[in-house]
Amino acid sequence: MGNEQLVQLQNQMGQNQDQDQDQYLTFFMDNEEYGIDILSIQEIRGFDATTAIPNSPDFIQGVMNLRGTIVPIVDLRLRFGLDQIPYGDITVVIVVKTKLDDGEKIIGMVVDSVSDVYSVNHNESTRAPDVGEADNRDFLKGLVNVGEKMVVLLDLKKILTFN
Amino acid sequence: MSIDLSQFYEVFFEESFEGLDVMESELLALTPGDTDAETLNTIFRAAHSIKGGSGTFGFSTVADFTHELETLLDQIRDGTREVETYHVDLFLKAVDCLREMLNALKDEEEPNTAVADEITQKFLAILNDNGNAEPNDKPGDFGLFDDAPGALNEDPTAAATSSVESEVDDDSFGFFDDAPGAPSDEDADEGFGFFDDAPGVPPDNGAGIGVEADNDSRKRWRITFKPEAHLFKTGNEPIFMFMELSDLGEVSVCAETDNLPLYHDLVADDSYLHWQITLISDTDKDKIEEIFEWVLDDAEIIITCDSEVSREVDDQQSPSTTVSTDSQVLAPVTEQQSITPSTIEPEPAPQQIVTTPTPAKSQPIPEIKPQVESTPEPVSKKPAKDENAAPVVAKEQKKTAEATSIRVSIEKVDSLINMVGELVITQAMLSQYGEGEFTENRRMLMLEGLAQLAHNTRELQESVMQIRMLPISFVFSRFPRLVRDISQKLGKQVDLKLLGETTELDKTVMEKISDPMVHLIRNSLDHGLETPDERVAAAKPATGTVTLNAFHQGGNIVIEIIDDGNGIDPQIIRAKALDKGLIDENDDLTDQELIDLIFLPGFSTKAEVSDLSGRGVGMDVVRRNIQELNGTVEVESYLGQGSTFTIRLPLTLAILDGQLVTVGDNTYIIPLVNIIESIQMTPQQLNNAGGDLELFRQRDEYIPILRLYQIFNHEEAVESLTQGILVIVESDNGHIGLLVDDLLAQQQVVIKSLEANYQRVEGISGATILGDGTISLIIDIQGIINLAGLKKQHRNKMRALNNHDMVV
């Protein structure tokens, strides 16, 4: 797992290069497929032991040592208000590098499993419906159809801004 | 073959800036009349290197400028010329100017040559003087009695100015004045020129105006002064009043000549003029009236206050005191020497004759020379010269991302190489033991080798850290100049003492401590020290003392800024804090607590805001900056005796000696410098005060206990006080005991930022990676205390709510 898969994904990315298209890496969480901008992804790796941060929100699993860098790990299920599932050998952490208000941060996100890479035309994505009361509606950037499936595109900045 | 010189620019700039620093500090050591040849040589060498370097790299503006500076230096060095205070001032200005120019060049911009030209002119003026007459830019020199060469000649430029004036009205009295009170421009200081810029002529002494313009408490006063005809007979002299007015602020005077009779009707002893005076000043009406006190009965005086002066107005008025008349020039026209470089430069001024259609005997200036005939000169030269001297708006210091470098003494590098050498030997030894069959004997040798390795690593680490350590004199060295400039501006006499300059400090810490220190020193000078008069009145020596002291204490560096000024009055602070709503009328605060209020945002005690300090955005920023470095700042002040600001900083931001402790499953690090001792408690030593405040009694001291697991919300930790271990730490609030499960090893840890990818966590100052690759968090004692306080508040609130519920 990890680097090999990323290399594969990156190759795929190279083939599908197109001006009007964005590429999204998708992953599964609770049987839903979510997509995040592939350019923000730094690496995909397995879950390692973390060190808990006192008085942090429950979705912050703690910090992990990523080759000498202290990286906070977010459990995306908890962030979305879903039930946590136990971590195992196949638990995946997507490490993203994204620009937040207070600078560029490297953050790991625990998801169920990584799925695929899709190219999405700019005009294909539709806005997520504005109704509903769920708190995490803000996290959604848009919806897109890939074949028969619906993929939810996520707004990383919103997800990873914790205040 | 051509060499790309640009690759050496960085080195050139670095060396030049170093040279400038050297020049500056040596110049400050240069005392007129008592010149040390070595000091002069050092300055000269520095200047020469800059000149040489800039010539090589094609920065001709810098090279030319430095050349003039060097010429004067050379003369002084040869002994053909004595050092005068104004020489030093000029040299210092030149250093500033050079720094500015080099900065511009570094940013790949064209340097602004206006200031350089102005200073060059002054140098030339001095050089051409042959060392006799000193140029007329000494403070306090009244240009009215101008005796500098050429002053008595009617300068063509002056005549030109007068002819501009005369366009409005041909009958005029002219005494054009110059700008007294224009700050930071010695040239203009109190230089009462007979004649100077007419309104509308571009400001030529504006360099210092920007500073003054910051002062927004000033008002515009309009004064109408209509004396009776017999004014002069009562022995009054308007120009002296105007001079006094100009001591209050910027004055511009306009003479009205509509009452002037025809020549044959004119009585020479009578006053026919009246004046419209505009005064921009922060003074009050009483002070203005005081000036006119003696003529109240003999004149009609109307004083009105217009408004607060907007900055814009200021800028327009920047030639400051322009006493001018729209009327005819009676006096022979003499140009005030000190105003522009052009005037200092002794140009051969052709003798000229001013035509005065109406001889006026009622002219207010007694020193007037007999009138001579002249033909009005066309407007010449002067405007062109003004351009050169145009006000230079202090350019905002552009922060360029620059690759910083440090100079390391060869000694430190040698010791580093030594250390690496030993490390290599140890490594070779270990790998030798590692080969072949493993026996008990080898194991011993191996362990020995490992101990050696640990020793080497530690030494190596220390050596590397040493490289980052620089003596604090790097920061201190900039303060003599700062203090000199500020004290001159404030009119205070200050003696700056520097102690412990060799104390070493990490470079990153040093860079960040500089700004807060500047602020504190300014504060001490501006708010702390009194004026010489006040000091003498308080039976203190007229010269105040500011002491900077640096020393090591434990793992910290302590920097003290001590002044022997007036100290901080807790009651004034209290009043101010009440006024600002920072404290409550009922708050019972000790003097020290009151004084500590100055660190709150938005606090300033000085009634008048000056451009130096007092805007109330200072101390809280100072404290925040210092806290960001994991440091603290404290103030101690005794009314009438002075104040001491104490900054405490860790020596380095990179490495820390830590005590590993466990709380439940978690390992934390407590900085060793904070720890006083770690103790296993017995039930007899435990007390309970006020319900939930647990105290540990130790040698007559009661130490509050904070349960770390509670503060961090950790489960499965040791909850029994007697089974855990109490780590007693030092904090701002005295001694505190932290309850932990167990103590692990003590080790040096490399501090990593938690904020870089996450956010600030209260109670945690950073993280580190332990030997096994896991992360451990470093405890911030002060943060823990805050956290405990917050939790308690929260608990109290919850309790209050619960009680409330119960009542309902």
mmCIF file of N, CA and C in Angstrom, chain B residues 723-789:
data_model
loop_
_atom_site.group_PDB
_atom_site.id
_atom_site.type_symbol
_atom_site.label_atom_id
_atom_site.label_comp_id
_atom_site.label_asym_id
_atom_site.label_seq_id
_atom_site.Cartn_x
_atom_site.Cartn_y
_atom_site.Cartn_z
ATOM 1 N N GLN B 723 -0.040 8.009 45.244
ATOM 2 C CA GLN B 723 0.572 7.017 44.365
ATOM 3 C C GLN B 723 1.270 7.644 43.168
ATOM 4 N N GLY B 724 0.837 8.822 42.844
ATOM 5 C CA GLY B 724 1.492 9.512 41.734
ATOM 6 C C GLY B 724 2.735 10.242 42.218
ATOM 7 N N ILE B 725 3.270 11.039 41.339
ATOM 8 C CA ILE B 725 4.454 11.816 41.688
ATOM 9 C C ILE B 725 4.150 13.283 41.431
ATOM 10 N N LEU B 726 4.592 14.105 42.359
ATOM 11 C CA LEU B 726 4.363 15.531 42.200
ATOM 12 C C LEU B 726 5.633 16.184 41.660
ATOM 13 N N VAL B 727 5.498 16.784 40.496
ATOM 14 C CA VAL B 727 6.632 17.505 39.912
ATOM 15 C C VAL B 727 6.433 18.975 40.247
ATOM 16 N N ILE B 728 7.330 19.509 41.051
ATOM 17 C CA ILE B 728 7.176 20.909 41.458
ATOM 18 C C ILE B 728 7.911 21.795 40.460
ATOM 19 N N VAL B 729 7.181 22.716 39.871
ATOM 20 C CA VAL B 729 7.762 23.570 38.839
ATOM 21 C C VAL B 729 7.638 25.029 39.236
ATOM 22 N N GLU B 730 8.474 25.803 38.600
ATOM 23 C CA GLU B 730 8.486 27.243 38.845
ATOM 24 C C GLU B 730 7.614 27.900 37.781
ATOM 25 N N SER B 731 6.823 28.873 38.178
ATOM 26 C CA SER B 731 6.013 29.584 37.187
ATOM 27 C C SER B 731 5.941 31.038 37.602
ATOM 28 N N ASP B 732 5.305 31.821 36.767
ATOM 29 C CA ASP B 732 5.130 33.237 37.096
ATOM 30 C C ASP B 732 4.341 33.399 38.391
ATOM 31 N N ASN B 733 3.465 32.446 38.662
ATOM 32 C CA ASN B 733 2.625 32.551 39.853
ATOM 33 C C ASN B 733 3.236 31.811 41.038
ATOM 34 N N GLY B 734 4.513 31.608 41.019
ATOM 35 C CA GLY B 734 5.146 30.899 42.113
ATOM 36 C C GLY B 734 5.252 29.414 41.804
ATOM 37 N N HIS B 735 5.376 28.623 42.862
ATOM 38 C CA HIS B 735 5.579 27.190 42.666
ATOM 39 C C HIS B 735 4.247 26.475 42.476
ATOM 40 N N ILE B 736 4.271 25.513 41.589
ATOM 41 C CA ILE B 736 3.067 24.742 41.281
ATOM 42 C C ILE B 736 3.475 23.270 41.268
ATOM 43 N N GLY B 737 2.609 22.429 41.761
ATOM 44 C CA GLY B 737 2.889 20.994 41.691
ATOM 45 C C GLY B 737 2.029 20.344 40.629
ATOM 46 N N LEU B 738 2.669 19.571 39.762
ATOM 47 C CA LEU B 738 1.914 18.866 38.731
ATOM 48 C C LEU B 738 1.879 17.387 39.089
ATOM 49 N N LEU B 739 0.693 16.836 39.134
ATOM 50 C CA LEU B 739 0.575 15.419 39.452
ATOM 51 C C LEU B 739 0.719 14.594 38.179
ATOM 52 N N VAL B 740 1.719 13.706 38.155
ATOM 53 C CA VAL B 740 1.906 12.809 37.014
ATOM 54 C C VAL B 740 1.943 11.381 37.542
ATOM 55 N N ASP B 741 1.844 10.416 36.635
ATOM 56 C CA ASP B 741 1.861 9.022 37.052
ATOM 57 C C ASP B 741 3.262 8.590 37.439
ATOM 58 N N ASP B 742 4.206 8.927 36.569
ATOM 59 C CA ASP B 742 5.547 8.399 36.773
ATOM 60 C C ASP B 742 6.572 9.281 36.065
ATOM 61 N N LEU B 743 7.785 9.155 36.508
ATOM 62 C CA LEU B 743 8.869 9.857 35.825
ATOM 63 C C LEU B 743 9.608 8.863 34.942
ATOM 64 N N LEU B 744 9.950 9.304 33.729
ATOM 65 C CA LEU B 744 10.800 8.477 32.876
ATOM 66 C C LEU B 744 12.172 9.146 32.813
ATOM 67 N N ALA B 745 12.837 9.019 31.682
ATOM 68 C CA ALA B 745 14.198 9.532 31.565
ATOM 69 C C ALA B 745 14.235 11.049 31.432
ATOM 70 N N GLN B 746 15.421 11.576 31.630
ATOM 71 C CA GLN B 746 15.666 12.970 31.260
ATOM 72 C C GLN B 746 16.455 12.936 29.970
ATOM 73 N N GLN B 747 16.073 13.747 29.017
ATOM 74 C CA GLN B 747 16.862 13.766 27.791
ATOM 75 C C GLN B 747 16.718 15.090 27.055
ATOM 76 N N GLN B 748 17.654 15.322 26.173
ATOM 77 C CA GLN B 748 17.541 16.519 25.348
ATOM 78 C C GLN B 748 16.603 16.229 24.208
ATOM 79 N N VAL B 749 15.733 17.133 23.934
ATOM 80 C CA VAL B 749 14.805 16.902 22.835
ATOM 81 C C VAL B 749 14.868 18.072 21.862
ATOM 82 N N VAL B 750 14.623 17.741 20.616
ATOM 83 C CA VAL B 750 14.582 18.763 19.577
ATOM 84 C C VAL B 750 13.144 19.245 19.469
ATOM 85 N N ILE B 751 12.970 20.551 19.622
ATOM 86 C CA ILE B 751 11.612 21.083 19.637
ATOM 87 C C ILE B 751 11.068 21.187 18.220
ATOM 88 N N LYS B 752 9.893 20.636 18.022
ATOM 89 C CA LYS B 752 9.223 20.771 16.733
ATOM 90 C C LYS B 752 7.917 21.511 16.958
ATOM 91 N N SER B 753 7.524 22.190 15.922
ATOM 92 C CA SER B 753 6.327 23.003 16.064
ATOM 93 C C SER B 753 5.072 22.162 15.877
ATOM 94 N N LEU B 754 4.127 22.395 16.757
ATOM 95 C CA LEU B 754 2.829 21.751 16.624
ATOM 96 C C LEU B 754 1.922 22.649 15.789
ATOM 97 N N GLU B 755 2.240 23.920 15.853
ATOM 98 C CA GLU B 755 1.430 24.905 15.147
ATOM 99 C C GLU B 755 1.608 24.829 13.643
ATOM 100 N N ALA B 756 2.790 24.358 13.211
ATOM 101 C CA ALA B 756 3.084 24.385 11.779
ATOM 102 C C ALA B 756 1.974 23.716 10.978
ATOM 103 N N ASN B 757 1.507 22.560 11.456
ATOM 104 C CA ASN B 757 0.470 21.864 10.709
ATOM 105 C C ASN B 757 -0.856 21.775 11.445
ATOM 106 N N TYR B 758 -0.822 22.153 12.702
ATOM 107 C CA TYR B 758 -2.079 22.088 13.439
ATOM 108 C C TYR B 758 -2.416 23.485 13.924
ATOM 109 N N GLN B 759 -2.510 23.675 15.178
ATOM 110 C CA GLN B 759 -2.807 24.992 15.719
ATOM 111 C C GLN B 759 -2.232 25.053 17.120
ATOM 112 N N ARG B 760 -2.298 26.221 17.706
ATOM 113 C CA ARG B 760 -1.787 26.367 19.062
ATOM 114 C C ARG B 760 -2.641 25.546 20.002
ATOM 115 N N VAL B 761 -1.987 24.851 20.893
ATOM 116 C CA VAL B 761 -2.726 24.082 21.885
ATOM 117 C C VAL B 761 -2.365 24.645 23.245
ATOM 118 N N GLU B 762 -3.352 25.064 23.961
ATOM 119 C CA GLU B 762 -3.103 25.636 25.283
ATOM 120 C C GLU B 762 -2.470 24.587 26.193
ATOM 121 N N GLY B 763 -1.396 24.983 26.840
ATOM 122 C CA GLY B 763 -0.740 24.060 27.757
ATOM 123 C C GLY B 763 0.375 23.256 27.118
ATOM 124 N N ILE B 764 0.499 23.397 25.799
ATOM 125 C CA ILE B 764 1.525 22.652 25.074
ATOM 126 C C ILE B 764 2.375 23.657 24.304
ATOM 127 N N SER B 765 3.691 23.572 24.468
ATOM 128 C CA SER B 765 4.523 24.557 23.775
ATOM 129 C C SER B 765 5.108 23.994 22.485
ATOM 130 N N GLY B 766 5.057 22.688 22.316
ATOM 131 C CA GLY B 766 5.598 22.112 21.096
ATOM 132 C C GLY B 766 5.591 20.604 21.200
ATOM 133 N N ALA B 767 6.260 19.987 20.257
ATOM 134 C CA ALA B 767 6.302 18.527 20.261
ATOM 135 C C ALA B 767 7.729 18.101 19.968
ATOM 136 N N THR B 768 7.988 16.858 20.204
ATOM 137 C CA THR B 768 9.289 16.333 19.841
ATOM 138 C C THR B 768 9.136 14.864 19.455
ATOM 139 N N ILE B 769 10.132 14.354 18.790
ATOM 140 C CA ILE B 769 10.084 12.958 18.402
ATOM 141 C C ILE B 769 11.082 12.189 19.259
ATOM 142 N N LEU B 770 10.598 11.180 19.924
ATOM 143 C CA LEU B 770 11.456 10.416 20.827
ATOM 144 C C LEU B 770 12.256 9.376 20.040
ATOM 145 N N GLY B 771 13.129 8.703 20.770
ATOM 146 C CA GLY B 771 14.004 7.725 20.136
ATOM 147 C C GLY B 771 13.256 6.657 19.354
ATOM 148 N N ASP B 772 12.074 6.256 19.821
ATOM 149 C CA ASP B 772 11.345 5.194 19.142
ATOM 150 C C ASP B 772 10.445 5.731 18.026
ATOM 151 N N GLY B 773 10.572 6.977 17.707
ATOM 152 C CA GLY B 773 9.814 7.542 16.599
ATOM 153 C C GLY B 773 8.461 8.108 16.977
ATOM 154 N N THR B 774 8.032 7.860 18.210
ATOM 155 C CA THR B 774 6.734 8.419 18.592
ATOM 156 C C THR B 774 6.886 9.884 18.988
ATOM 157 N N ILE B 775 5.737 10.542 18.971
ATOM 158 C CA ILE B 775 5.753 11.972 19.276
ATOM 159 C C ILE B 775 5.403 12.176 20.741
ATOM 160 N N SER B 776 6.095 13.107 21.349
ATOM 161 C CA SER B 776 5.753 13.468 22.718
ATOM 162 C C SER B 776 5.557 14.980 22.771
ATOM 163 N N LEU B 777 4.588 15.401 23.566
ATOM 164 C CA LEU B 777 4.277 16.830 23.619
ATOM 165 C C LEU B 777 4.997 17.490 24.793
ATOM 166 N N ILE B 778 5.410 18.726 24.570
ATOM 167 C CA ILE B 778 6.157 19.460 25.589
ATOM 168 C C ILE B 778 5.194 20.370 26.334
ATOM 169 N N ILE B 779 5.248 20.295 27.644
ATOM 170 C CA ILE B 779 4.290 21.030 28.465
ATOM 171 C C ILE B 779 4.736 22.474 28.656
ATOM 172 N N ASP B 780 3.779 23.364 28.516
ATOM 173 C CA ASP B 780 4.008 24.783 28.744
ATOM 174 C C ASP B 780 3.375 25.117 30.097
ATOM 175 N N ILE B 781 4.235 25.360 31.080
ATOM 176 C CA ILE B 781 3.756 25.501 32.450
ATOM 177 C C ILE B 781 2.711 26.609 32.585
ATOM 178 N N GLN B 782 3.041 27.761 32.000
ATOM 179 C CA GLN B 782 2.131 28.891 32.136
ATOM 180 C C GLN B 782 0.778 28.556 31.503
ATOM 181 N N GLY B 783 0.847 27.863 30.381
ATOM 182 C CA GLY B 783 -0.389 27.477 29.693
ATOM 183 C C GLY B 783 -1.227 26.548 30.554
ATOM 184 N N ILE B 784 -0.549 25.635 31.254
ATOM 185 C CA ILE B 784 -1.252 24.699 32.135
ATOM 186 C C ILE B 784 -2.009 25.463 33.217
ATOM 187 N N ILE B 785 -1.328 26.488 33.737
ATOM 188 C CA ILE B 785 -1.958 27.262 34.805
ATOM 189 C C ILE B 785 -3.187 27.994 34.270
ATOM 190 N N ASN B 786 -3.030 28.572 33.078
ATOM 191 C CA ASN B 786 -4.180 29.232 32.458
ATOM 192 C C ASN B 786 -5.319 28.244 32.265
ATOM 193 N N LEU B 787 -4.941 27.093 31.758
ATOM 194 C CA LEU B 787 -5.930 26.069 31.473
ATOM 195 C C LEU B 787 -6.661 25.670 32.748
ATOM 196 N N ALA B 788 -5.906 25.488 33.827
ATOM 197 C CA ALA B 788 -6.504 25.101 35.095
ATOM 198 C C ALA B 788 -7.464 26.189 35.560
ATOM 199 N N GLY B 789 -7.034 27.458 35.366
ATOM 200 C CA GLY B 789 -7.884 28.578 35.750
ATOM 201 C C GLY B 789 -9.184 28.563 34.978
#
